[in-house]
Amino acid sequence: MTSRFTPALTALTAAALFGATTPLAKMLLGSLAPFMVAGLFYLGSGAGLGLCILVRHIRRSPAERDNESRIPASEIPWLLSAIVAGGVAGPALLMFGLASTPAATSSLLLNLEGVLTALIAWIVFRENVDSTVFLGMVAIVAGGLLLSWQPGAARLAAGALLIAGACFCWAIDNNLTRKVSTNDALVIACIKGLVAGCANLSIALLLGAHLPALSRTAAAMLTGFAGYGVSLVLFVVALRQLGTARTGAYFSVAPLVGVALSLAIWPEPPSLFFWLAASLMGFGVWLHIRERHEHRHTHEALEHNHPHVHDAHHQHAHAVPYDSDAPHTHPHRHAPITHSHAHYPDIHHRHSH
C-alpha cells in the first residue's frame, strides 16, 4: 500500500466503522430511547479512548511523555465549538426531528451532512477544490441519495428542518475539528465523546429514560467505542491528511457499509438501488483517489506539534537521537520554503490558490 492511498484508506475505515454502528445498534439494543442510545455510544467512545490514552501514557518513556501533544489554549475554543455543534446540538436536533419525520425522508436528509461539510470547507475556509474532486463528491452523494430513496415514501414533515439543522451542525463540527486536527487525535476524540456522552445521557434521564441492564449498557458502550470512538480518531487523522471536504466525501460511504452489514445480518437479496448506489460511490471514491493536485507553492513559517517523520516538510535538528523512519512527536518549527509536488489540503498545505 503506497502512501498515496493511506489517507483514503484511513477515511474509508472510519466510515466503515461508523456505518456498521447502525445495524449493530438495532441488533444489540432493541428499543432504547434515542437519547439514551446516543449517550451510551458517546460515553463508551470517550471512556474507551480515555483508557487507551492512560495505557499509552504509562508505556511511554519520560522523554516521550514530555513531548506529548497538548492542545494550545488558542485552539480550545475551536474544539469546544465543535463539541457543542456536533456532540450536543446535532444529536438533539436529530432526535427531535426523527420524532415527526418519516424514516425515508430522514435517510435522504442525512445525506446533507456531506454536502454541507464540503460547501463550508470550500466557501468559508477556502479549501481547494477541482473538477475531479467535485465530480467525485457529486457521485458519492448521489449514491447516498439513491441508497436511501424509497419511491412514494418520502415526504417533508415539520421535523425535516430539524434534521437538516442537525446535518448543518455536524458539517460545522467537521470543519471546526479540522482546525485542531494537528493535535492528538485520541485526546480530541476522547474529549468529544465524554462531553457529548454526558450531555445526551443527561437529556435522556431528564426525559424519563432509565439505564438499561448492565449487559446492554456494556454492549452499547463497546459499540460506541468502535463505531464512534475509533472511527472519530481515524476521521481526525484523515482530516489532518486530506482536508475537510475530501474526508467528508469518503465518510459519506458509511450508509453503504451499514446497508451491506444489515443484508449480512438479516439476509435478503440486495435491491437494484443498492448496486447502483454502490457503483456511484465506488466511482466517486475512484475519482478522489486518482486526484493529483500539483503546483508550485510557498509554505509560510509554522510551528506546531504532531506525529511526523523527517520528510521534505520536516527538516529540523534533534537534541536527542531518534529513529528517522518512525513517527515521533515533539514541538517543531517549519522554516519558509517554496517547492512543487503533489499534495492534498492537509495541515501543511492550507494555502490559497
Coordinates of C-alpha atoms in Angstrom, one line a residue:
M1 CA 0.0 0.0 0.0
T2 CA 1.6 3.3 -1.1
S3 CA 1.4 6.4 0.9
R4 CA -0.8 7.9 -1.7
F5 CA -3.7 5.6 -0.8
T6 CA -3.1 5.6 3.0
P7 CA -5.2 8.8 3.7
A8 CA -8.1 7.5 1.7
L9 CA -7.9 4.1 3.5
T10 CA -7.9 5.9 6.8
A11 CA -11.1 7.9 5.9
L12 CA -12.8 4.8 4.5
T13 CA -12.1 2.7 7.6
A14 CA -13.6 5.5 9.7
A15 CA -16.7 5.4 7.5
A16 CA -16.9 1.6 7.7
L17 CA -16.7 1.6 11.5
F18 CA -19.4 4.3 11.8
G19 CA -21.6 2.8 9.2
A20 CA -21.6 -0.6 11.0
T21 CA -22.9 1.1 14.1
T22 CA -26.5 1.4 13.0
P23 CA -27.3 -2.3 12.3
L24 CA -25.3 -3.4 15.3
A25 CA -27.3 -0.9 17.5
K26 CA -30.5 -2.3 16.1
M27 CA -29.4 -5.9 16.8
L28 CA -27.9 -5.2 20.3
L29 CA -30.1 -2.5 21.8
G30 CA -33.7 -3.0 20.8
S31 CA -36.0 -0.1 21.7
L32 CA -33.9 2.1 24.0
A33 CA -34.7 5.8 24.0
P34 CA -32.8 7.6 21.2
F35 CA -31.0 10.0 23.6
M36 CA -30.0 7.0 25.8
V37 CA -28.5 5.2 22.8
A38 CA -26.6 8.3 21.7
G39 CA -25.4 9.0 25.3
L40 CA -24.1 5.4 25.8
F41 CA -22.5 5.3 22.4
Y42 CA -20.6 8.6 23.0
L43 CA -19.8 7.7 26.6
G44 CA -18.4 4.4 25.6
S45 CA -16.3 6.2 23.0
G46 CA -14.9 8.7 25.5
A47 CA -14.3 6.2 28.2
G48 CA -12.7 3.6 25.9
L49 CA -10.4 6.2 24.4
G50 CA -9.5 7.6 27.8
L51 CA -8.4 4.1 28.9
C52 CA -6.3 3.9 25.7
I53 CA -4.7 7.3 26.5
L54 CA -3.9 6.1 30.0
V55 CA -2.3 2.9 28.8
R56 CA -0.2 4.7 26.2
H57 CA 1.0 7.3 28.7
I58 CA 2.1 4.5 31.2
R59 CA 4.0 2.7 28.4
R60 CA 5.8 5.8 27.2
S61 CA 9.3 6.8 28.3
P62 CA 9.7 10.1 30.3
A63 CA 11.1 11.8 27.2
E64 CA 8.1 10.8 25.1
R65 CA 5.7 12.0 27.9
D66 CA 7.4 15.4 27.9
N67 CA 6.8 15.7 24.2
E68 CA 3.1 14.6 24.2
S69 CA 1.0 16.9 22.1
R70 CA -1.1 19.3 24.2
I71 CA -3.9 21.4 22.7
P72 CA -2.8 25.0 22.7
A73 CA -5.0 27.5 24.6
S74 CA -5.7 29.3 21.3
E75 CA -7.3 26.2 19.8
I76 CA -9.5 25.2 22.7
P77 CA -12.4 27.5 21.5
W78 CA -12.4 25.7 18.2
L79 CA -12.6 22.3 19.9
L80 CA -15.3 23.4 22.3
S81 CA -17.3 24.9 19.5
A82 CA -17.0 21.6 17.5
I83 CA -18.2 19.6 20.5
V84 CA -21.2 21.9 21.1
A85 CA -22.2 21.8 17.4
G86 CA -21.6 18.1 16.7
G87 CA -21.9 16.4 20.0
V88 CA -24.7 18.3 21.7
A89 CA -26.8 20.4 19.2
G90 CA -26.6 17.9 16.3
P91 CA -27.9 14.8 18.2
A92 CA -30.6 16.9 19.9
L93 CA -31.9 18.3 16.7
L94 CA -31.8 14.9 15.1
M95 CA -33.7 13.1 17.9
F96 CA -36.4 15.8 17.9
G97 CA -36.6 15.8 14.1
L98 CA -36.9 12.0 13.9
A99 CA -39.9 12.1 16.2
S100 CA -42.1 13.7 13.5
T101 CA -40.3 12.8 10.2
P102 CA -40.8 9.6 8.1
A103 CA -37.8 7.2 8.1
A104 CA -37.4 7.6 4.3
T105 CA -37.3 11.4 4.5
S106 CA -34.9 11.2 7.4
S107 CA -32.5 9.0 5.4
L108 CA -32.5 11.3 2.5
L109 CA -32.0 14.4 4.6
L110 CA -29.0 12.9 6.4
N111 CA -27.1 12.9 3.1
L112 CA -27.0 16.7 3.5
E113 CA -24.1 16.4 6.0
G114 CA -21.5 15.5 3.3
V115 CA -22.8 18.3 1.0
L116 CA -22.8 21.0 3.7
T117 CA -19.4 19.9 5.0
A118 CA -17.9 20.3 1.6
L119 CA -19.7 23.7 1.0
I120 CA -18.5 25.1 4.3
A121 CA -14.9 23.9 3.6
W122 CA -14.9 25.3 0.1
I123 CA -16.7 28.6 0.7
V124 CA -15.8 29.6 4.3
F125 CA -12.4 28.0 4.8
R126 CA -11.3 28.3 1.1
E127 CA -10.2 24.7 0.8
N128 CA -9.1 23.9 -2.7
V129 CA -11.5 22.0 -5.0
D130 CA -11.0 21.0 -8.6
S131 CA -13.4 19.3 -11.1
T132 CA -12.3 15.8 -10.2
V133 CA -12.9 16.2 -6.5
F134 CA -16.3 18.0 -7.2
L135 CA -17.5 15.2 -9.5
G136 CA -16.4 12.6 -7.0
M137 CA -18.4 14.3 -4.3
V138 CA -21.4 14.5 -6.5
A139 CA -21.2 10.8 -7.3
I140 CA -20.8 9.8 -3.7
V141 CA -23.7 12.0 -2.6
A142 CA -25.9 10.7 -5.5
G143 CA -25.1 7.2 -4.4
G144 CA -26.2 8.1 -0.8
L145 CA -29.5 9.6 -2.1
L146 CA -30.2 6.5 -4.2
L147 CA -29.4 4.2 -1.3
S148 CA -31.9 5.8 1.0
W149 CA -34.6 6.6 -1.6
Q150 CA -37.9 4.8 -1.2
P151 CA -40.3 5.8 -4.0
G152 CA -43.5 7.2 -2.8
A153 CA -42.5 7.1 0.9
A154 CA -40.5 10.3 1.2
R155 CA -42.4 13.4 2.2
L156 CA -41.4 16.6 4.0
A157 CA -42.6 17.0 7.6
A158 CA -42.2 19.6 10.2
G159 CA -39.1 17.8 11.7
A160 CA -37.3 17.9 8.3
L161 CA -35.9 21.3 9.1
L162 CA -34.6 20.0 12.5
I163 CA -32.8 17.1 10.7
A164 CA -31.4 19.5 8.2
G165 CA -30.2 21.6 11.1
A166 CA -28.5 18.6 12.7
C167 CA -26.6 18.0 9.4
F168 CA -25.6 21.6 9.4
C169 CA -24.3 21.3 13.0
W170 CA -22.3 18.2 12.0
A171 CA -20.9 20.0 9.0
I172 CA -19.7 22.8 11.3
D173 CA -18.3 20.2 13.7
N174 CA -16.3 18.6 10.8
N175 CA -14.8 21.9 9.7
L176 CA -14.0 23.2 13.2
T177 CA -12.4 19.8 14.1
R178 CA -10.1 20.3 11.2
K179 CA -8.8 23.5 12.9
V180 CA -7.5 21.3 15.8
S181 CA -6.6 18.2 13.8
T182 CA -2.8 18.7 14.3
N183 CA -3.3 17.7 17.9
D184 CA -3.5 14.2 19.4
A185 CA -6.5 12.5 17.7
L186 CA -7.0 10.3 20.7
V187 CA -7.4 13.2 23.0
I188 CA -9.7 15.1 20.7
A189 CA -12.0 12.2 20.2
C190 CA -11.9 11.3 23.9
I191 CA -13.0 14.8 24.9
K192 CA -15.7 14.9 22.3
G193 CA -17.0 11.5 23.4
L194 CA -17.1 12.3 27.1
V195 CA -18.8 15.7 26.7
A196 CA -21.3 14.5 24.1
G197 CA -22.0 11.3 26.1
C198 CA -22.7 13.2 29.4
A199 CA -24.9 15.7 27.5
N200 CA -27.0 13.1 25.7
L201 CA -27.3 10.8 28.8
S202 CA -28.4 13.8 30.9
I203 CA -31.1 14.7 28.4
A204 CA -32.3 11.0 28.3
L205 CA -32.6 10.8 32.1
L206 CA -34.3 14.2 32.3
L207 CA -36.9 12.9 29.7
G208 CA -37.6 10.0 32.0
A209 CA -35.5 7.2 30.4
H210 CA -33.7 4.7 32.6
L211 CA -30.3 3.0 32.2
P212 CA -30.7 -0.5 30.7
A213 CA -29.4 -3.7 32.2
L214 CA -25.7 -3.9 32.6
S215 CA -25.2 -6.3 29.7
R216 CA -27.0 -3.9 27.3
T217 CA -25.2 -0.9 28.7
A218 CA -21.8 -2.7 28.1
A219 CA -22.9 -3.7 24.6
A220 CA -23.9 -0.1 23.8
M221 CA -20.6 1.4 25.1
L222 CA -18.5 -1.2 23.4
T223 CA -20.3 -0.5 20.1
G224 CA -19.8 3.2 20.7
F225 CA -16.1 2.8 21.4
A226 CA -15.6 1.2 17.9
G227 CA -18.2 2.9 15.9
Y228 CA -17.9 6.4 17.4
G229 CA -14.5 6.4 19.2
V230 CA -12.1 4.6 16.9
S231 CA -14.0 5.9 13.9
L232 CA -13.6 9.5 15.1
V233 CA -9.9 9.1 15.8
L234 CA -9.4 7.9 12.2
F235 CA -11.6 10.7 11.0
V236 CA -9.4 13.3 12.7
V237 CA -6.2 11.7 11.3
A238 CA -7.8 11.8 7.8
L239 CA -8.7 15.5 8.3
R240 CA -5.1 16.1 9.0
Q241 CA -4.0 14.3 5.8
L242 CA -6.8 15.2 3.4
G243 CA -8.7 18.3 4.5
T244 CA -12.3 18.5 5.3
A245 CA -14.2 18.2 2.0
R246 CA -12.3 15.1 0.8
T247 CA -12.6 13.4 4.2
G248 CA -16.3 14.2 4.4
A249 CA -16.8 12.7 0.9
Y250 CA -15.1 9.4 1.9
F251 CA -17.1 9.4 5.1
S252 CA -20.3 9.6 3.1
V253 CA -20.0 6.0 2.1
A254 CA -20.8 5.0 5.7
P255 CA -24.5 4.2 4.9
L256 CA -23.4 1.8 2.2
V257 CA -21.5 -0.2 4.8
G258 CA -24.5 -0.1 7.1
V259 CA -26.8 -1.5 4.5
A260 CA -24.3 -4.2 3.4
L261 CA -23.9 -5.3 7.0
S262 CA -27.7 -5.3 7.5
L263 CA -28.0 -7.6 4.5
A264 CA -25.5 -9.9 6.0
I265 CA -27.2 -10.0 9.4
W266 CA -30.8 -10.2 8.0
P267 CA -30.2 -11.9 4.6
E268 CA -32.2 -10.8 1.7
P269 CA -31.4 -10.1 -2.0
P270 CA -29.9 -6.6 -2.5
S271 CA -32.1 -4.3 -4.4
L272 CA -31.1 -2.7 -7.7
F273 CA -30.8 0.6 -5.9
F274 CA -28.1 -0.9 -3.7
W275 CA -26.0 -2.0 -6.6
L276 CA -26.5 1.4 -8.4
A277 CA -25.6 3.3 -5.2
A278 CA -22.5 1.1 -4.7
S279 CA -21.4 1.8 -8.2
L280 CA -21.8 5.5 -7.9
M281 CA -20.0 5.6 -4.6
G282 CA -17.2 3.4 -5.9
F283 CA -16.8 5.7 -8.9
G284 CA -16.7 8.8 -6.6
V285 CA -14.0 7.2 -4.4
W286 CA -12.0 6.3 -7.5
L287 CA -12.2 9.9 -8.8
H288 CA -10.9 11.1 -5.4
I289 CA -8.1 8.6 -5.2
R290 CA -6.8 9.4 -8.7
E291 CA -6.7 13.1 -7.9
R292 CA -3.3 14.6 -8.5
H293 CA -3.0 18.3 -7.4
E294 CA 0.4 19.7 -8.1
H295 CA 1.8 23.2 -8.4
R296 CA 4.5 25.5 -7.1
H297 CA 3.5 26.8 -3.6
T298 CA 5.0 28.5 -0.7
H299 CA 5.0 27.4 3.0
E300 CA 5.0 30.2 5.5
A301 CA 6.8 29.8 8.8
L302 CA 4.8 27.5 11.1
E303 CA 5.2 25.9 14.5
H304 CA 3.1 23.1 15.8
N305 CA 3.2 19.6 17.4
H306 CA 2.1 16.4 15.7
P307 CA 3.4 12.9 14.8
H308 CA 5.8 13.2 11.8
V309 CA 8.8 11.7 10.1
H310 CA 11.7 13.7 8.5
D311 CA 10.3 14.2 5.0
A312 CA 10.5 17.2 2.7
H313 CA 8.4 19.3 5.1
H314 CA 10.2 18.2 8.3
Q315 CA 13.9 19.0 8.3
H316 CA 15.0 20.1 11.8
A317 CA 17.6 19.2 14.3
H318 CA 17.1 17.0 17.4
A319 CA 18.8 17.3 20.8
V320 CA 18.5 13.5 21.3
P321 CA 18.8 10.5 19.0
Y322 CA 15.7 9.4 17.1
D323 CA 14.6 6.8 14.6
S324 CA 14.3 8.7 11.3
D325 CA 11.9 6.1 9.9
A326 CA 9.5 6.0 12.8
P327 CA 6.9 8.8 13.5
H328 CA 7.8 10.8 16.6
T329 CA 6.1 13.7 18.3
H330 CA 7.6 17.0 19.6
P331 CA 7.1 20.7 19.0
H332 CA 8.8 21.7 15.8
R333 CA 9.1 24.7 13.6
H334 CA 8.8 24.8 9.8
A335 CA 11.0 27.3 8.0
P336 CA 9.6 29.1 4.9
I337 CA 10.0 27.0 1.8
T338 CA 8.9 27.2 -1.8
H339 CA 8.6 24.0 -3.9
S340 CA 6.4 21.9 -6.2
H341 CA 4.9 18.5 -5.6
A342 CA 1.6 16.6 -5.5
H343 CA -0.4 17.4 -2.3
Y344 CA -3.7 17.5 -0.6
P345 CA -5.1 20.4 1.5
D346 CA -3.5 18.8 4.6
I347 CA -2.2 20.6 7.7
H348 CA 0.9 21.7 5.8
H349 CA -0.9 22.8 2.6
R350 CA -3.6 25.3 3.6
H351 CA -2.5 27.9 1.1
S352 CA -4.6 30.0 -1.3
H353 CA -4.9 29.2 -5.0

